[in-house]
Short mmCIF file of C-alpha atoms in Angstrom, two decimals:
data_model
loop_
_atom_site.label_atom_id
_atom_site.label_comp_id
_atom_site.label_asym_id
_atom_site.label_seq_id
_atom_site.Cartn_x
_atom_site.Cartn_y
_atom_site.Cartn_z
CA LYS A 1 33.07 -139.76 55.87
CA GLN A 2 36.99 -141.42 53.90
CA GLU A 3 37.32 -145.38 55.31
CA VAL A 4 40.85 -146.71 54.29
CA THR A 5 41.75 -149.72 55.15
CA GLN A 6 44.52 -152.10 55.00
CA ILE A 7 45.06 -155.78 53.88
CA PRO A 8 46.36 -158.37 55.77
CA ALA A 9 46.57 -156.69 59.17
CA ALA A 10 50.71 -158.17 58.70
CA LEU A 11 52.37 -160.40 55.81
CA SER A 12 55.67 -162.40 56.34
CA VAL A 13 57.72 -163.20 52.93
CA PRO A 14 60.12 -165.50 52.16
CA GLU A 15 63.30 -163.10 50.40
CA GLY A 16 63.61 -162.15 46.78
CA GLU A 17 59.36 -162.76 46.63
CA ASN A 18 57.35 -160.06 44.16
CA LEU A 19 54.68 -159.34 46.89
CA VAL A 20 50.67 -157.20 46.22
CA LEU A 21 50.36 -154.17 49.40
CA ASN A 22 46.28 -153.37 49.29
CA CYS A 23 44.49 -150.19 50.21
CA SER A 24 40.83 -149.73 49.74
CA PHE A 25 39.23 -146.12 50.12
CA THR A 26 35.14 -145.93 50.24
CA ASP A 27 35.17 -142.17 49.05
CA SER A 28 36.52 -141.82 45.00
CA ALA A 29 36.06 -138.59 44.95
CA ILE A 30 40.11 -138.36 45.86
CA TYR A 31 42.67 -135.58 44.98
CA ASN A 32 45.57 -138.57 45.48
CA LEU A 33 46.95 -141.11 47.22
CA GLN A 34 49.99 -141.62 49.11
CA TRP A 35 51.83 -144.66 50.21
CA PHE A 36 54.02 -144.21 53.28
CA ARG A 37 56.33 -146.33 54.99
CA GLN A 38 56.21 -146.60 58.80
CA ASP A 39 60.24 -148.45 60.77
CA PRO A 40 59.43 -149.39 63.94
CA GLY A 41 60.00 -146.55 66.00
CA LYS A 42 60.53 -143.95 63.97
CA GLY A 43 58.15 -141.75 61.79
CA LEU A 44 56.30 -142.53 58.52
CA THR A 45 58.26 -141.96 54.86
CA SER A 46 56.50 -140.99 52.06
CA LEU A 47 57.59 -143.35 49.02
CA LEU A 48 54.75 -142.77 46.27
CA LEU A 49 52.33 -141.05 45.61
CA ILE A 50 49.69 -140.86 43.05
CA GLN A 51 47.58 -137.95 42.27
CA SER A 52 44.50 -138.25 41.74
CA SER A 53 44.56 -138.25 37.10
CA GLN A 54 47.41 -140.66 37.35
CA ARG A 55 46.48 -144.76 37.56
CA GLU A 56 50.46 -145.02 38.86
CA GLN A 57 53.52 -144.64 39.70
CA THR A 58 56.64 -146.32 40.45
CA SER A 59 60.24 -145.65 41.91
CA GLY A 60 62.81 -148.08 41.90
CA ARG A 61 61.44 -151.76 42.81
CA LEU A 62 58.14 -150.39 43.59
CA ASN A 63 54.94 -149.64 42.32
CA ALA A 64 51.56 -147.82 43.28
CA SER A 65 48.26 -147.49 41.37
CA LEU A 66 45.05 -146.44 42.01
CA ASP A 67 41.82 -147.32 40.22
CA LYS A 68 39.69 -144.01 42.26
CA SER A 69 36.16 -146.32 40.59
CA SER A 70 37.08 -149.16 43.05
CA GLY A 71 37.83 -147.71 44.91
CA ARG A 72 41.14 -149.31 45.03
CA SER A 73 44.99 -148.89 46.17
CA THR A 74 48.54 -151.85 44.99
CA LEU A 75 51.74 -151.41 46.09
CA TYR A 76 53.84 -153.30 44.28
CA ILE A 77 57.60 -154.73 45.72
CA ALA A 78 59.06 -156.46 43.93
CA ALA A 79 62.27 -159.00 44.53
CA SER A 80 61.86 -158.73 47.84
CA GLN A 81 64.30 -157.68 50.67
CA PRO A 82 65.09 -157.90 54.57
CA GLY A 83 65.44 -153.94 54.92
CA ASP A 84 61.40 -153.88 53.27
CA SER A 85 60.62 -154.92 56.86
CA ALA A 86 58.27 -152.06 58.07
CA THR A 87 54.90 -151.28 58.07
CA TYR A 88 53.82 -149.52 54.97
CA LEU A 89 50.60 -147.30 55.62
CA CYS A 90 48.32 -145.61 52.72
CA ALA A 91 46.87 -142.64 53.55
CA VAL A 92 44.18 -140.22 50.20
CA TRP A 93 44.59 -136.81 50.89
CA GLY A 94 41.18 -134.81 50.74
CA ASP A 95 40.76 -134.74 54.29
CA MET A 96 44.48 -137.02 55.15
CA ARG A 97 42.72 -139.74 56.26
CA PHE A 98 45.60 -142.67 56.67
CA GLY A 99 45.33 -147.10 56.81
CA ALA A 100 46.10 -148.61 60.37
CA GLY A 101 48.57 -150.32 57.85
CA THR A 102 50.37 -154.04 56.80
CA ARG A 103 52.98 -155.71 58.64
CA LEU A 104 55.40 -156.19 56.53
CA THR A 105 58.16 -159.53 57.81
CA VAL A 106 60.66 -160.02 54.93
CA LYS A 107 62.70 -163.29 56.14
CA PRO A 108 66.36 -164.40 55.17
CA ASN B 1 68.20 -129.98 58.50
CA ALA B 2 67.31 -131.30 61.74
CA GLY B 3 64.19 -131.91 60.10
CA VAL B 4 61.26 -132.35 62.35
CA THR B 5 61.73 -132.85 66.20
CA GLN B 6 59.60 -134.23 68.62
CA THR B 7 60.52 -133.96 72.72
CA PRO B 8 59.63 -136.23 75.21
CA LYS B 9 60.44 -138.82 72.90
CA PHE B 10 58.53 -141.52 75.81
CA GLN B 11 55.67 -140.08 78.84
CA VAL B 12 54.30 -141.39 81.73
CA LEU B 13 52.04 -139.22 83.66
CA LYS B 14 48.99 -139.76 85.48
CA THR B 15 46.32 -139.19 84.74
CA GLY B 16 44.49 -135.31 85.29
CA GLN B 17 47.83 -133.89 84.85
CA SER B 18 48.78 -131.39 81.94
CA MET B 19 52.13 -132.00 80.23
CA THR B 20 52.75 -130.09 76.75
CA LEU B 21 54.12 -131.78 73.49
CA GLN B 22 56.57 -130.55 71.81
CA CYS B 23 57.74 -130.31 67.97
CA ALA B 24 59.71 -128.06 66.11
CA GLN B 25 60.90 -127.70 62.27
CA ASP B 26 64.26 -125.73 60.46
CA MET B 27 62.16 -126.57 56.98
CA ASN B 28 59.94 -122.92 57.23
CA HIS B 29 56.67 -125.22 56.93
CA GLU B 30 53.90 -122.82 56.98
CA TYR B 31 51.94 -125.98 57.19
CA MET B 32 51.92 -127.94 60.63
CA SER B 33 50.02 -130.77 62.70
CA TRP B 34 49.62 -133.85 64.88
CA TYR B 35 48.33 -137.37 64.03
CA ARG B 36 47.92 -139.46 67.16
CA GLN B 37 48.49 -143.39 66.11
CA ASP B 38 46.88 -146.14 67.92
CA PRO B 39 47.39 -150.29 67.45
CA GLY B 40 44.25 -150.69 65.42
CA MET B 41 43.71 -147.91 63.19
CA GLY B 42 45.24 -145.32 61.19
CA LEU B 43 47.01 -142.56 62.24
CA ARG B 44 44.23 -139.75 62.63
CA LEU B 45 44.50 -136.01 62.82
CA ILE B 46 44.15 -133.78 66.04
CA HIS B 47 44.61 -129.89 65.36
CA TYR B 48 47.19 -127.82 61.74
CA SER B 49 47.61 -125.01 61.44
CA VAL B 50 47.83 -123.65 58.79
CA GLY B 51 50.49 -120.50 59.69
CA ALA B 52 51.46 -118.13 62.47
CA GLY B 53 48.01 -117.33 64.59
CA ILE B 54 45.94 -119.89 62.70
CA THR B 55 45.39 -123.30 63.88
CA ASP B 56 42.02 -125.50 63.08
CA GLN B 57 40.82 -129.24 64.72
CA GLY B 58 41.08 -132.42 62.87
CA GLU B 59 39.72 -135.33 63.94
CA VAL B 60 39.83 -135.54 67.26
CA PRO B 61 40.68 -132.66 68.54
CA ASN B 62 38.44 -133.14 72.41
CA GLY B 63 41.64 -133.72 74.66
CA TYR B 64 44.57 -131.27 73.04
CA ASN B 65 45.01 -127.32 72.64
CA VAL B 66 47.00 -126.37 70.35
CA SER B 67 49.14 -122.44 69.75
CA ARG B 68 51.29 -121.47 66.80
CA SER B 69 53.78 -118.56 67.89
CA THR B 70 55.91 -118.82 65.27
CA THR B 71 56.58 -120.58 61.98
CA GLU B 72 58.83 -123.05 63.66
CA ASP B 73 57.00 -124.29 66.33
CA PHE B 74 53.07 -126.49 66.95
CA PRO B 75 53.09 -127.62 71.04
CA LEU B 76 50.01 -130.08 71.36
CA ARG B 77 48.73 -129.59 75.21
CA LEU B 78 47.18 -132.05 77.56
CA LEU B 79 45.44 -130.37 80.22
CA SER B 80 43.75 -133.20 81.82
CA ALA B 81 45.42 -137.11 80.65
CA ALA B 82 43.56 -139.87 80.69
CA PRO B 83 44.20 -143.44 79.60
CA SER B 84 42.58 -143.23 76.31
CA GLN B 85 45.29 -140.14 75.68
CA THR B 86 47.83 -143.89 75.59
CA SER B 87 48.85 -142.90 72.00
CA VAL B 88 51.69 -142.40 69.64
CA TYR B 89 51.98 -139.30 69.02
CA PHE B 90 53.18 -138.01 65.68
CA CYS B 91 54.00 -133.72 64.45
CA ALA B 92 54.36 -133.03 60.76
CA SER B 93 54.78 -130.37 58.42
CA ARG B 94 54.56 -129.80 54.53
CA PRO B 95 55.02 -126.01 52.77
CA THR B 96 52.00 -124.82 51.39
CA SER B 97 53.27 -124.08 47.93
CA GLY B 98 55.65 -126.29 45.59
CA ASN B 99 55.42 -128.97 46.66
CA VAL B 100 52.65 -129.85 49.00
CA TYR B 101 52.42 -132.86 49.14
CA GLU B 102 55.83 -133.65 50.56
CA GLN B 103 54.76 -134.24 54.35
CA TYR B 104 57.96 -134.83 56.70
CA PHE B 105 56.51 -136.53 60.10
CA GLY B 106 58.82 -135.93 62.96
CA PRO B 107 59.70 -139.28 65.23
CA GLY B 108 56.98 -140.17 67.81
CA THR B 109 56.56 -139.84 71.12
CA ARG B 110 55.34 -142.59 73.03
CA LEU B 111 53.00 -141.62 75.61
CA THR B 112 50.67 -143.72 78.79
CA VAL B 113 48.62 -142.48 80.78
CA THR B 114 48.06 -144.85 84.16
#
């Protein structure tokens, strides 16, 4: 059974800092890995999808990488802003397993 | 487009009561699913449907029923609520052709069972 872990569970950084969120998974036989953002009281919004044949995807200040052999993905956020404050979840496609998320707070 | 809508937003039930969580989408997506989200845990799949008349179980189906009579609607029924079903419930939909990874989530229903 695929297990998806996100560490840390919470992170607080000052505005402007570059940061990395981590996602690890136990079974490397995945189709894709997806990063989502969840705002309080809201549903999930897709940020980036990395297909299994890819190693990274970029969208604006976000860059996600995938290393299937080591069972890891990272989400890099450049020049963080208070508006980036949210919970970030990763999900592994195959049978769509989610991590518990990292709650990010960016302080002005 | 309204996207994926869920009602109610909040609900409190007593143990043993039944209720239906409503989910509707207006994007003509074939695939719809229900998840629950508990503190410290990722979303877990309860049931899913790949089209009208077709449903299947996910990771945590016990205590829940679903049906899919139309493409638009995918209600989740709790037959006899238990405190262990206290959670936030999300409905999601996506296409089964084209951009099949573009999954849309509803805003969630926060359910408390006392």
